[in-house]
Each structure stands twice: as C-alpha cells, then as structure tokens.
Short mmCIF file of C-alpha atoms and ligand atoms in Angstrom, two decimals:
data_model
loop_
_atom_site.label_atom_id
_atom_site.label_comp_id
_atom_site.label_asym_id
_atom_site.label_seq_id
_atom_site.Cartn_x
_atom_site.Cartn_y
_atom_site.Cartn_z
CA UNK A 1 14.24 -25.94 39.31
CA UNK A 2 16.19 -29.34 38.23
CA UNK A 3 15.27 -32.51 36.76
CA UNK A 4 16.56 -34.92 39.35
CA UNK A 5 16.84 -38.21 37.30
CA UNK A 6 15.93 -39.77 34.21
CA UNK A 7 11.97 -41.45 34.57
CA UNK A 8 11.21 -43.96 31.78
CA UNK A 9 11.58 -44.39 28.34
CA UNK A 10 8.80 -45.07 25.75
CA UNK A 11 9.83 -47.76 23.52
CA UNK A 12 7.44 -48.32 20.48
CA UNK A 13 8.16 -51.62 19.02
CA UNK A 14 6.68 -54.12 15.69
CA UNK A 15 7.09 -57.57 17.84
CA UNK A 16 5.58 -56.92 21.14
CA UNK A 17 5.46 -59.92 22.26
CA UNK A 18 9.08 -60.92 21.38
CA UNK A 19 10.15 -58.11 23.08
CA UNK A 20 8.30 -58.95 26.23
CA UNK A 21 9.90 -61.95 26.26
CA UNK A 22 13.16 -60.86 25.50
CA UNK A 23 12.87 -57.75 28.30
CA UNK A 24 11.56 -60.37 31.05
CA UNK A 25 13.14 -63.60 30.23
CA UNK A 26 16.83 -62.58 28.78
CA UNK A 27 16.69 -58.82 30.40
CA UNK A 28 14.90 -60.32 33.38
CA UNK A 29 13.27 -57.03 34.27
CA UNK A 30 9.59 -57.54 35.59
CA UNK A 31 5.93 -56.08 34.31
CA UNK A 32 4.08 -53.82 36.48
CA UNK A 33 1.21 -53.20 34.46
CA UNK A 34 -0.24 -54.94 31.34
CA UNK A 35 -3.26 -53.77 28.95
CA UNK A 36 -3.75 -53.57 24.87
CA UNK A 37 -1.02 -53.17 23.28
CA UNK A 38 1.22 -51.54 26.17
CA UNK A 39 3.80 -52.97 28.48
CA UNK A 40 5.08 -50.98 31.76
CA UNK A 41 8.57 -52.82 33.10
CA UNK A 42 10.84 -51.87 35.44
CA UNK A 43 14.00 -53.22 36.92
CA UNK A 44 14.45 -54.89 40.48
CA UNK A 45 15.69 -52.15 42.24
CA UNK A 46 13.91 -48.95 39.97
CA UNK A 47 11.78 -47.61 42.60
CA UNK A 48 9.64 -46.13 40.33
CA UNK A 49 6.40 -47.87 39.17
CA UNK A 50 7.60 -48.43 35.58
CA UNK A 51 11.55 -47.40 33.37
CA UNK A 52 10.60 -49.07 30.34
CA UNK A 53 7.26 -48.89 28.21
CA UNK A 54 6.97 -50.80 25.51
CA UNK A 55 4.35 -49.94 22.68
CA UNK A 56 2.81 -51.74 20.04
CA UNK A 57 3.84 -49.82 16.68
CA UNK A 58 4.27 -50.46 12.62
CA UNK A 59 7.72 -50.18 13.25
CA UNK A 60 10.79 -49.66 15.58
CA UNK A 61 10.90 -45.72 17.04
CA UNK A 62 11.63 -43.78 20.27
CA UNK A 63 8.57 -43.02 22.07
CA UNK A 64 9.04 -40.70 24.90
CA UNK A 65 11.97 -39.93 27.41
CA UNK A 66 10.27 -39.11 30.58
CA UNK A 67 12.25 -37.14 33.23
CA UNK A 68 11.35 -36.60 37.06
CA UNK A 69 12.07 -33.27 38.31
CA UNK A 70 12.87 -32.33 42.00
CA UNK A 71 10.01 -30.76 43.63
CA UNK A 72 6.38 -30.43 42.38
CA UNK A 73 6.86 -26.83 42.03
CA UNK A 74 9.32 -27.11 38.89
CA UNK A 75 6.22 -28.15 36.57
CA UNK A 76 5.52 -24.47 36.72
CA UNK A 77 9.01 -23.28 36.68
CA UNK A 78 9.77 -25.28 33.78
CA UNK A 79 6.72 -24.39 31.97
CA UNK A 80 7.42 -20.90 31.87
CA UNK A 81 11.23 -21.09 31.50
CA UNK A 82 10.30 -23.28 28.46
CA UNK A 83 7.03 -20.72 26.99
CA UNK A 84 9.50 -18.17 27.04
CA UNK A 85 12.14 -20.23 25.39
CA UNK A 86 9.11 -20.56 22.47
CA UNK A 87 8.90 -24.38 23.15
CA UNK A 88 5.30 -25.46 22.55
CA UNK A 89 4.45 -27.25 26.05
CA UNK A 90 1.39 -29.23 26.14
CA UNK A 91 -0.39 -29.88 29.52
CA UNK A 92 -1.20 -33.66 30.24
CA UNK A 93 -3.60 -34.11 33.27
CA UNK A 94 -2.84 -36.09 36.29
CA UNK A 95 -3.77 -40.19 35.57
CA UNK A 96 -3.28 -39.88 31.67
CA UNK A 97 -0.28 -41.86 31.87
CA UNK A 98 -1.10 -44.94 34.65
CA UNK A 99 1.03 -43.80 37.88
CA UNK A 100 2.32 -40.81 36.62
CA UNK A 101 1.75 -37.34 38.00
CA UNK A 102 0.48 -33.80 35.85
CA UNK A 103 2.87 -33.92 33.16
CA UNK A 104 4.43 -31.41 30.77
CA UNK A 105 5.22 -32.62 27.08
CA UNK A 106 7.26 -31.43 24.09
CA UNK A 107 9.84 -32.10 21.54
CA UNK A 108 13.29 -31.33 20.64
CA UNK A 109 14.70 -29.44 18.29
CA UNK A 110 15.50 -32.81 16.94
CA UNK A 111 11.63 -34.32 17.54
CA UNK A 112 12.48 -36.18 20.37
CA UNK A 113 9.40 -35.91 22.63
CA UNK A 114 10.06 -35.37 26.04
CA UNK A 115 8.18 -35.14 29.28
CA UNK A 116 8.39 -33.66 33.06
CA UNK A 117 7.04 -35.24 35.73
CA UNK A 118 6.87 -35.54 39.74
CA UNK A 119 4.59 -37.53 40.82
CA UNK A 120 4.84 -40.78 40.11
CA UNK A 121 3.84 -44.25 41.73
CA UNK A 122 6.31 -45.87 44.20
CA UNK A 123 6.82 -49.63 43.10
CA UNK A 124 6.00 -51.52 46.52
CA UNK A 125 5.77 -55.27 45.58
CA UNK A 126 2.28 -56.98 45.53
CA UNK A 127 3.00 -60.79 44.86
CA UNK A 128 3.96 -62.28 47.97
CA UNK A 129 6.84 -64.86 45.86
CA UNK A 130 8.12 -61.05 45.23
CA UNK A 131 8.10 -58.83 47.95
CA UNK A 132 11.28 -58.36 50.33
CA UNK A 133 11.39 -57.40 53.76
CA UNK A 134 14.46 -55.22 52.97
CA UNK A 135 13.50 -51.72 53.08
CA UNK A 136 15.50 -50.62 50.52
CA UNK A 137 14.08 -53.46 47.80
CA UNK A 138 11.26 -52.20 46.42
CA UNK A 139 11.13 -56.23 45.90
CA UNK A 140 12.87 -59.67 45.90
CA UNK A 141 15.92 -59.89 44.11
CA UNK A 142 15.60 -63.49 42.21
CA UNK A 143 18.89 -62.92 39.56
CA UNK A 144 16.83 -63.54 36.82
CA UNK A 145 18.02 -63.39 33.33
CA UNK A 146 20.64 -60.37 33.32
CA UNK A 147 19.18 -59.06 36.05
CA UNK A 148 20.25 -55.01 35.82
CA UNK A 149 19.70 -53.35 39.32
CA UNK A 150 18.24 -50.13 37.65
CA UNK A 151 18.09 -47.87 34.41
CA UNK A 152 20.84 -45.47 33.60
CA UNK A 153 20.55 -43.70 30.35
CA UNK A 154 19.55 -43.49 27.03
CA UNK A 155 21.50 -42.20 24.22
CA UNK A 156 19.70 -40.28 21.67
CA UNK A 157 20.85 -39.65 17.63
CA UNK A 158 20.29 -35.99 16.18
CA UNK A 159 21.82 -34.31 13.63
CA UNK A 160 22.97 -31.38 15.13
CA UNK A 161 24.49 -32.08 18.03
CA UNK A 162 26.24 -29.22 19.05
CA UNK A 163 22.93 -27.69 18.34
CA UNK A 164 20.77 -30.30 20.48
CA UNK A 165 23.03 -30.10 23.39
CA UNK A 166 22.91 -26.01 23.67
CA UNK A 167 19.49 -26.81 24.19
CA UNK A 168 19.09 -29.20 26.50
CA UNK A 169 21.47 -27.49 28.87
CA UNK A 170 19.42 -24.18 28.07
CA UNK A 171 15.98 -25.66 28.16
CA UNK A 172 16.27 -28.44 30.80
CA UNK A 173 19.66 -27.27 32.65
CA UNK A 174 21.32 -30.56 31.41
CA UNK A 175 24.94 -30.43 31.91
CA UNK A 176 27.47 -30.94 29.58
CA UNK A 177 30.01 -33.78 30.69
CA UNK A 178 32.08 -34.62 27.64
CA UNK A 179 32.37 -34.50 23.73
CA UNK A 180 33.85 -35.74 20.60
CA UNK A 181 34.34 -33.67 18.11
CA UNK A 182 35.07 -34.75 14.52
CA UNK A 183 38.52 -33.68 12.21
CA UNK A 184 36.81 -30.49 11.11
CA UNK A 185 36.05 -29.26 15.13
CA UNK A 186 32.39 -30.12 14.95
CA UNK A 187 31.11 -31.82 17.98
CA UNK A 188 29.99 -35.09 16.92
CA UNK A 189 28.56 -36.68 20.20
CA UNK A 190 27.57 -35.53 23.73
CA UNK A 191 27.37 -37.06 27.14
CA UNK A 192 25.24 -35.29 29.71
CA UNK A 193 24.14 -35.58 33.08
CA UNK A 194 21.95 -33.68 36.23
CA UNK A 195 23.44 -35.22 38.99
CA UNK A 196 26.75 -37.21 39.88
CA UNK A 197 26.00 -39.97 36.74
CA UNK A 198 28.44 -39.19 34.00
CA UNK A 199 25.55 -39.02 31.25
CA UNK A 200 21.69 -39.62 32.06
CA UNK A 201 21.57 -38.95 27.82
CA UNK A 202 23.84 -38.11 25.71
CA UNK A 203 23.62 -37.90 21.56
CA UNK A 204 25.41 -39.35 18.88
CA UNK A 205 25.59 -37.59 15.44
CA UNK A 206 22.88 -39.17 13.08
CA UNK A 207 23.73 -40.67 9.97
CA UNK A 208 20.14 -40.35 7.99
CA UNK A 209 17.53 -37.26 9.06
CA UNK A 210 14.80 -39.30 11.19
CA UNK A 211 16.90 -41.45 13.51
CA UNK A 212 15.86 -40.59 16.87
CA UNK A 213 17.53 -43.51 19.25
CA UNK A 214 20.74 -44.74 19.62
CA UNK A 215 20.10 -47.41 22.18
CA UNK A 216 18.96 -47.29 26.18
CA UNK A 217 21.45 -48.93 28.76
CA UNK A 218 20.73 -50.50 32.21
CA UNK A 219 23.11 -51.11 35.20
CA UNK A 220 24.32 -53.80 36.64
CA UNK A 221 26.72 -53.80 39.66
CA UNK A 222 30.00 -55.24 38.26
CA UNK A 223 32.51 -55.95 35.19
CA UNK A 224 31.48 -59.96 36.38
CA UNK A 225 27.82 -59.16 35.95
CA UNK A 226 28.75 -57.80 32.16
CA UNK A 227 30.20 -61.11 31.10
CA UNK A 228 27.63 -62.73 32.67
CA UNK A 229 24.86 -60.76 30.56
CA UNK A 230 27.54 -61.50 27.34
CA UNK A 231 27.45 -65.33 27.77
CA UNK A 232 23.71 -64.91 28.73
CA UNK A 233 22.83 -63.34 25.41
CA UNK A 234 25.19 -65.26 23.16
CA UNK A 235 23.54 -68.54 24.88
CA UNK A 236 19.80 -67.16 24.29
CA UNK A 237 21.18 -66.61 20.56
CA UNK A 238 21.07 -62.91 20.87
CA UNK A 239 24.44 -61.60 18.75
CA UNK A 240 26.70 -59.00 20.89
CA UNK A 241 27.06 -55.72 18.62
CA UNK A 242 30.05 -54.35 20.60
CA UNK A 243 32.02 -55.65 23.84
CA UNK A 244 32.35 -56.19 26.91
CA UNK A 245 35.08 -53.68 26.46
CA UNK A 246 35.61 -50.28 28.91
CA UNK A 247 34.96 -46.50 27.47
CA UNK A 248 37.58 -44.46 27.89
CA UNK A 249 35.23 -41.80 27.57
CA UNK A 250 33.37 -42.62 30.99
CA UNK A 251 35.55 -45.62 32.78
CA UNK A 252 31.99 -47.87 32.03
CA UNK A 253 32.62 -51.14 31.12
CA UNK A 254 30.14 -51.98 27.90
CA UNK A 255 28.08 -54.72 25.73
CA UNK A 256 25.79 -53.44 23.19
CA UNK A 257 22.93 -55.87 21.64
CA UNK A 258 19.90 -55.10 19.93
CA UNK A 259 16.29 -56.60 21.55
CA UNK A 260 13.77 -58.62 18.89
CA UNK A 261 12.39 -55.71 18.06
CA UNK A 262 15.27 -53.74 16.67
CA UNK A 263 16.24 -51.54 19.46
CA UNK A 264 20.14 -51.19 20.55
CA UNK A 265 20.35 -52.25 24.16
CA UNK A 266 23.24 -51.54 26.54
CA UNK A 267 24.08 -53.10 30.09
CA UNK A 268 26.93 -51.21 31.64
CA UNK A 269 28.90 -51.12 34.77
CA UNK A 270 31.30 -48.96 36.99
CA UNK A 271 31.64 -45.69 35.42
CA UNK A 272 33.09 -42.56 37.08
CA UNK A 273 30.50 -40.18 39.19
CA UNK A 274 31.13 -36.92 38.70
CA UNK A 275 30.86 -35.38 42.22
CA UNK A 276 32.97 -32.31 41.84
CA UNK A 277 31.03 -28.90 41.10
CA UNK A 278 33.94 -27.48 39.12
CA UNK A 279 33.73 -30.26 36.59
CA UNK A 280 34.74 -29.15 33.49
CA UNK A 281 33.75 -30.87 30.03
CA UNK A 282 36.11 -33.07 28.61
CA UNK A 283 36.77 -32.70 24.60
CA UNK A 284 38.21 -35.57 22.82
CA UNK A 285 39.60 -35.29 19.87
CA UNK A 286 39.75 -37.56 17.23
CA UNK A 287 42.47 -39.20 17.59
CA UNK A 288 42.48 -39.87 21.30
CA UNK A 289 39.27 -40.99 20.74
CA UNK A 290 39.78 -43.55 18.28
CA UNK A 291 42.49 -44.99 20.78
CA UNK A 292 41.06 -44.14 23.84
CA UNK A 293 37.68 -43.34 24.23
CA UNK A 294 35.47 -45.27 22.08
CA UNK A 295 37.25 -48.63 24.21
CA UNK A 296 40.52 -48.69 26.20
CA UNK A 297 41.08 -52.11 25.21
CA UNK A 298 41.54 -52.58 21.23
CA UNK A 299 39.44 -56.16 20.72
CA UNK A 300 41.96 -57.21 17.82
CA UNK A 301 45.58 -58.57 19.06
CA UNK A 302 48.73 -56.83 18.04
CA UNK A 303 50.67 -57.73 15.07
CA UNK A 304 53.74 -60.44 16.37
CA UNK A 305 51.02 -61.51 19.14
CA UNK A 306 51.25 -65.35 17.84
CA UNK A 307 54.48 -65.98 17.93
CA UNK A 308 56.81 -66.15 21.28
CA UNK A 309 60.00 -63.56 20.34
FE1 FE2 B 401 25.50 -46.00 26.66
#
C-alpha cells in the first residue's frame, strides 16, 4: 500500500470571492465546479477533476489535505494499518465529496485532517474555447495569469515536528527527505515525499499552538516563469513575502505571497527528484542552513559592493 501523490487541498477562506478572483485571474488556474459557498479549481495540466477547494469560512484555516493512493485496494490496507495504529478513521461514502471516490478521513497528531482516496474524476475539458486535441492536456493551455502547470505541495506548521513526521512516515509511509534542526538538536522542519518529488509536504515548527498551514505551492516549468509570476503579482499589487531566490535545501527556485484571503502561496520551479532508492535524509544544521539552505543567494549585497576597489 502507498499513497501515490498528493490530491487536493481544502482551503477555507473569509473573502471568497476575492480569492476566486485572485486564484483565476492572478493564479490563472480554472473552476471545475461551482455551488454555495464552495469553489473546486485546478491547474491546466492537474489531471485530476479539482487541486484546490476553496471554502467559505469566518476565518482563514486549512481544510483538508487529500491524498490519492495507488490501487483501490489500499483503502482497506490503510484502514487497518491505521485502526491498529489507534487513529480514529471515519468512512466517507462514494459521491460525498463531488468526483471523489470512498474516502477515508482523520487527523493528525497535530489536527490536520487528512483524507485517502482513489477514485477520483479525470478532468477531460467540456468548453470547446478549452479543450485540446493533445492527449496529454487534459485542456488548452491559454498562459493565463501565472499559469502553474500543476500542484506540488503543501507545507504544513505543527508543533512537534519531529513528532509529526514519525508519524506520517509510520502512518502513511511518507518518507523522510531532509531536516533542519535547531541549536539545541531538535528538528525544527521536515520535507517529505512518496515518490521522486523532493517533498509532497513537509512541516515547519509552529510558533503559536493552532497554526495548521504554512502555505501550498504550485509548479511552473522554469526560473523565467518565476519572475514572470514576481512581476505578475507586484503589477496586480499583490506584495512578494520572500524571493525569487533558490533553496538550498531542495535546488527549487522560490516566491512566496499570500492570496486575499490570508493564505501563504508559493510558485516554485526546478527542484531536484529524488530517484535513487538509497536516498538518505539530509540534516542541516543551523548554520549551513542559515547560509545555505533557507536561499543560496543572500538578497542583501555585500559590504564594499558600491564602490569599484
Ligand atoms: Fe514550499
């Protein structure tokens, strides 16, 4: 049994219909499905019916992180690996959630809620201004707005996360790619991955008890793409947080924003895969970090840098 990628994630946001226009217009990802109150996107090339759901809610908070797992028969596998781990695993019927399979639910350690699925809809385009002939498009790609090509991860705060990470490799056989740890040896954040993507989640320490999300991050194709998202944000007067810069942690070039609602954003490009089955986790230090791995390239210009001797 193996979850095979990262589904969707549940976004429950105060300005829904800010954020629709940020996540269509700026983002330029596209609605599949539209009712009361709830939003299904998805990007261009996501093959699946829906990545992103955004929620009407009082305020900002991580819904769900939805996970597809590799055959049908896992649901099973999974629910009994996880009843005898003493997670509480609640059943949710085929249709409950539009497109999406029988479904197994529960939480984190930390209260994250988390689902298993298999079966979910296959996007095939239905507007005819949309739909490609290309087999491989599950429709047209128009370049709108920043355009990412498909979802990648999302990065989770707990406040354990040593703690968190034990579990997700024990519970949902998430590997471990590479840590920080802070100056007393405690690991401080995680980056973690099923198949050859350096992290499909990872989790930064929390500062206050409660945080759940650090921010979710899309892909696009290249560093050029990056900038293009940086001058497309600055122009659509969305501040950047952070970047473009380049983790050392993962070789992904970066640009961190927050959408209208309040969540952190990321689109990112061209990190590392992690193809070899020997792969052992990487621990950074503190120090390296700071000078490495948090970005290769230090945004502030040496001392002397103004003047020509
Ligand atoms: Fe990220």
């Amino acid at each position: 049994m193996r979850i095979a990628h990262l589904g969707h994630v549940e976004l429950r946001v105060p300005d829904l219909a800010a954020s629709r226009a940020f996540f269509t217009e700026t983002m330029g990802l596209f609605v599949s499905a539209e009712e009361d109150g709830r939003i299904h996107l998805r990007a261009w090339q996501d093959f699946d019916r829906h990545t992103l759901v955004l929620t009407q809610a009082g305020e900002a908070a991580l819904g769900r992180i939805a996970w597809r797992v590799e055959a049908p028969e896992d649901l099973d596998r999974f629910a009994a690996h996880l009843a005898r781990l003493g997670v509480d695993v609640e059943e949710v019927p085929a249709g409950s959630e539009p497109g999406q399979g029988r479904t197994l639910r529960f939480r984190s350690p930390e209260d994250h809620l988390l689902e298993l699925f298999y079966e979910i809809e296959r996007w095939k385009e239905r507007d005819p201004a949309l739909a490609s002939d290309v087999l491989v498009h599950p429709q047209r790609f128009v370049g709108r707005g920043v355009a990412p090509r498909r979802i990648d991860h999302v990065t989770v705060l707990g406040r354990d996360v040593e703690a968190l990470q034990r579990w997700l490799t024990e519970a949902l056989g998430i590997r471990l790619n590479y840590f920080t740890e802070d100056e007393g040896g405690a690991m401080s954040a995680a980056w973690m991955s099923t198949n050859p993507l350096t992290h499909q989640i990872a989790i930064i320490r929390a500062s206050e008890p409660g945080q759940t999300l650090h921010h979710l991050a899309y892909a696009v194709d290249s560093p050029d793409e990056v900038m293009r998202a940086a001058r497309l944000l600055v122009d659509g007067g969305t501040p950047i947080e952070w970047g473009p810069g380049i983790h050392g942690t993962s070789g992904g070039m970066f640009l961190y924003f927050r959408e209208p609602s309040g969540h952190r954003m990321e689109v990112w490009s061209g990190a590392m895969l992690l193809l070899a089955p020997d792969w052992e986790p990487r621990r950074w230090a503190p120090e390296p970090f700071r000078a490495l791995g948090g970005n290769l390239f230090d945004a502030a210009p040496p001392a002397g840098f103004r003047s020509w001797t």
